[in-house]
Coordinates of C-alpha atoms and ligand atoms in Angstrom, one line a residue:
X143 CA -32.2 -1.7 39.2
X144 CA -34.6 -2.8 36.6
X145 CA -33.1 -3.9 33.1
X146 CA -34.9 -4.3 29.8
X147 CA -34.8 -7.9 28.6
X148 CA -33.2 -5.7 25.1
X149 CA -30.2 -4.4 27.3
X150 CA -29.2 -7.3 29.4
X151 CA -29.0 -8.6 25.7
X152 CA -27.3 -6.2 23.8
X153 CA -24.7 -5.8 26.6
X154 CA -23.9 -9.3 26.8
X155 CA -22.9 -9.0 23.5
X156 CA -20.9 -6.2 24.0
X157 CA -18.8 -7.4 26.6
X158 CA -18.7 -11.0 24.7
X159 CA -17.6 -8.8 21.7
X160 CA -14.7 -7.5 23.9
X161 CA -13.7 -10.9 25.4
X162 CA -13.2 -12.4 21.7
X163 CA -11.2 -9.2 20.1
X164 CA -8.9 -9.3 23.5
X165 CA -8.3 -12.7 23.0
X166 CA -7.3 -12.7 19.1
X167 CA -4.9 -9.7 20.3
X168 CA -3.8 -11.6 22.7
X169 CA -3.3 -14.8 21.1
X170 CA -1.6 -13.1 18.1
X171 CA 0.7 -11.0 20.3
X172 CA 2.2 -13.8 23.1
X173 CA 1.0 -17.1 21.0
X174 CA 2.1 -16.1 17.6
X175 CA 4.3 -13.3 18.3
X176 CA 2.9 -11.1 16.4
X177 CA 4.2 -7.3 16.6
X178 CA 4.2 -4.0 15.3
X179 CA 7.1 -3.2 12.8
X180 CA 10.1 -1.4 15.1
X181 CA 10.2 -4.2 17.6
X182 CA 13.8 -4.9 16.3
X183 CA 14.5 -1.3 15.3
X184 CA 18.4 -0.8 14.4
X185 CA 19.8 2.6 15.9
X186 CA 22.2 4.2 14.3
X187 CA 23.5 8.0 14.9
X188 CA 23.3 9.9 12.1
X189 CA 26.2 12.1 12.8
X190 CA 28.5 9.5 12.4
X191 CA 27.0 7.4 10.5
X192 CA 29.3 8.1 7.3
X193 CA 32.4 7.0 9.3
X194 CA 32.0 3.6 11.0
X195 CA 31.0 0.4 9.2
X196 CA 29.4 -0.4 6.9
X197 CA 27.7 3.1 6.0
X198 CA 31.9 3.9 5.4
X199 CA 31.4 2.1 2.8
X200 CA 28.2 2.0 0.6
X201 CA 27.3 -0.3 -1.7
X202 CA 27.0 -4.3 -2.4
X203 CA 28.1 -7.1 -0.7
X204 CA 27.7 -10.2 -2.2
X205 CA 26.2 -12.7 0.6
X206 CA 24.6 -15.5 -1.3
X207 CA 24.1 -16.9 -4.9
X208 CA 23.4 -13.2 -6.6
X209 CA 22.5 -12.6 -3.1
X210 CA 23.9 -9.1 -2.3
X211 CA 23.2 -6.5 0.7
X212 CA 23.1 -2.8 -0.7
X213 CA 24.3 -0.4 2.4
X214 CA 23.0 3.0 1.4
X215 CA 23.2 6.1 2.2
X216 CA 20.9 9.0 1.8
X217 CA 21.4 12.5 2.1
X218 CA 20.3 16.3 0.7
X219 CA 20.5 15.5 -2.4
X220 CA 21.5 11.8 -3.5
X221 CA 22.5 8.5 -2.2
X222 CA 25.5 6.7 -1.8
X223 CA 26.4 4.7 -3.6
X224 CA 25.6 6.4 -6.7
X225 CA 25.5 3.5 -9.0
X226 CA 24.8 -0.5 -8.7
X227 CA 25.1 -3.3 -11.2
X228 CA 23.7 -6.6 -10.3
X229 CA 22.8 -9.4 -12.7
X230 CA 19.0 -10.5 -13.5
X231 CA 17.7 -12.4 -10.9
X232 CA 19.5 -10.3 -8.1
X233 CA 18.0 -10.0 -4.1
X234 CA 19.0 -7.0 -2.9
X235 CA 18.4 -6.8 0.8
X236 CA 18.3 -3.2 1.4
X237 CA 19.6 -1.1 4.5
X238 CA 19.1 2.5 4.2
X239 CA 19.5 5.7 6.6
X240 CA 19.7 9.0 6.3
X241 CA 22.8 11.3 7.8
X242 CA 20.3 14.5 8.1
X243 CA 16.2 14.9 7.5
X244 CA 13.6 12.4 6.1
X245 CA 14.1 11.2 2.8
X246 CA 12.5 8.8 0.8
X247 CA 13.6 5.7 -1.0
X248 CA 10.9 4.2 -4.2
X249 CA 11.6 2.2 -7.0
X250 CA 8.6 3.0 -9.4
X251 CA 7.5 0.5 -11.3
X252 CA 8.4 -2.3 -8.4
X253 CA 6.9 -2.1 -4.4
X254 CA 9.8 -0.8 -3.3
X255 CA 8.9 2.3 -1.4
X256 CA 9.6 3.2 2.0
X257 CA 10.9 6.3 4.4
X258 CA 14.8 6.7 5.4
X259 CA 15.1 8.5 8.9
X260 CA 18.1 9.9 10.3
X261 CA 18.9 7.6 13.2
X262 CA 17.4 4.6 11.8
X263 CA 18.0 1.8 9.4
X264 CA 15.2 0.8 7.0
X265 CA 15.7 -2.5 5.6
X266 CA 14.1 -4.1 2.8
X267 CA 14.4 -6.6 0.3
X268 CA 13.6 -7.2 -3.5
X269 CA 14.8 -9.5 -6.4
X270 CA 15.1 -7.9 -9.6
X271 CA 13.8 -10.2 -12.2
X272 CA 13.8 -7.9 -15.4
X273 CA 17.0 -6.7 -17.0
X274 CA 16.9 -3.0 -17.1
X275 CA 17.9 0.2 -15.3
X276 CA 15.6 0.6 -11.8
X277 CA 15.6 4.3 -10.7
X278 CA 15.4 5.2 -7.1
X279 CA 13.9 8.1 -5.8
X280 CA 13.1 10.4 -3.0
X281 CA 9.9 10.6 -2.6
X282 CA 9.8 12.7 0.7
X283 CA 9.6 16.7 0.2
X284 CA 13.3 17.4 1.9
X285 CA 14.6 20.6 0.6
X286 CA 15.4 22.6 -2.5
X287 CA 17.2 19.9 -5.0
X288 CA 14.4 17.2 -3.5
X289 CA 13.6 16.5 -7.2
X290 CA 17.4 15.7 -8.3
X291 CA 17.5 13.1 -5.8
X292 CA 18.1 9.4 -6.9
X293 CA 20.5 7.0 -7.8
X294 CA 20.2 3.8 -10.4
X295 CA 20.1 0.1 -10.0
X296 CA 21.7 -1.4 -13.2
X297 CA 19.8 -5.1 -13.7
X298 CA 21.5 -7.0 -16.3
Ligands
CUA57 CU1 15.4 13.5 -0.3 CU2 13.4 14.4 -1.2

């Protein structure tokens, strides 16, 4: 089979193309370890969620120098707890599920935003440099009252 000069070329480059995106996969993934998020996904089941620890018991836990974890619930229509005070300067490192559909969990005016799934907890973490009050809200359509649901962060 006769090839154009052009082709042998162009598919050369093709298949060098291939090599070198295979091996920056590759490298990232088994040299760096490099993975998608939901390689260390934390099950929960959202039937019982509300009755073993710590979803039994929402709210802070003080782990550090204003260092706190915030267990949080979501549900049709609100979260648990339903109020938070932490001092200026506070990390919050956030775990939140859901005990029935998709809800969502923003904190305009921050980059807090992210989906709560029933089954799964999301985790996240901020520090809260301004004093002020920090609204959190669903921003996932999830039924009638959708709009009514949020909850406050209290920064002092
Ligand atoms: Cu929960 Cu919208």
């Amino acid at each position: 089979m006769h090839m154009h000069r052009l082709e042998k070329i162009w598919l050369a480059f093709g298949i060098s193309m291939l090599i070198v995106f295979l091996g920056v996969l590759g490298v990232g993934a088994f040299a760096k370890g490099i993975h998608p998020p939901g390689h260390h996904r934390h099950i929960v089941d959202p039937e019982t969620v509300d009755k073993v620890a710590p979803f039994n018991e929402p709210g802070l836990r003080k782990i550090g120098d204003n260092e706190y974890e915030a267990y949080m619930l979501a549900f049709a229509f609100g979260y648990a707890p339903e109020k938070m005070e932490v001092p200026a300067g506070a990390t919050i490192h956030f775990h939140v599920t859901s005990k029935d559909v998709v809800h969502g969990f923003q904190i305009p005016g921050t980059n807090v935003n992210m989906m709560v799934m029933p089954g799964e907890v999301n985790q996240l973490t901020y520090t809260f440099k301004e004093p002020g009050e920090y609204l959190i809200l669903c921003n996932e359509y999830c039924g009638v009252a959708h709009e009514n649901m949020m909850t406050t962060i209290i920064v002092k």
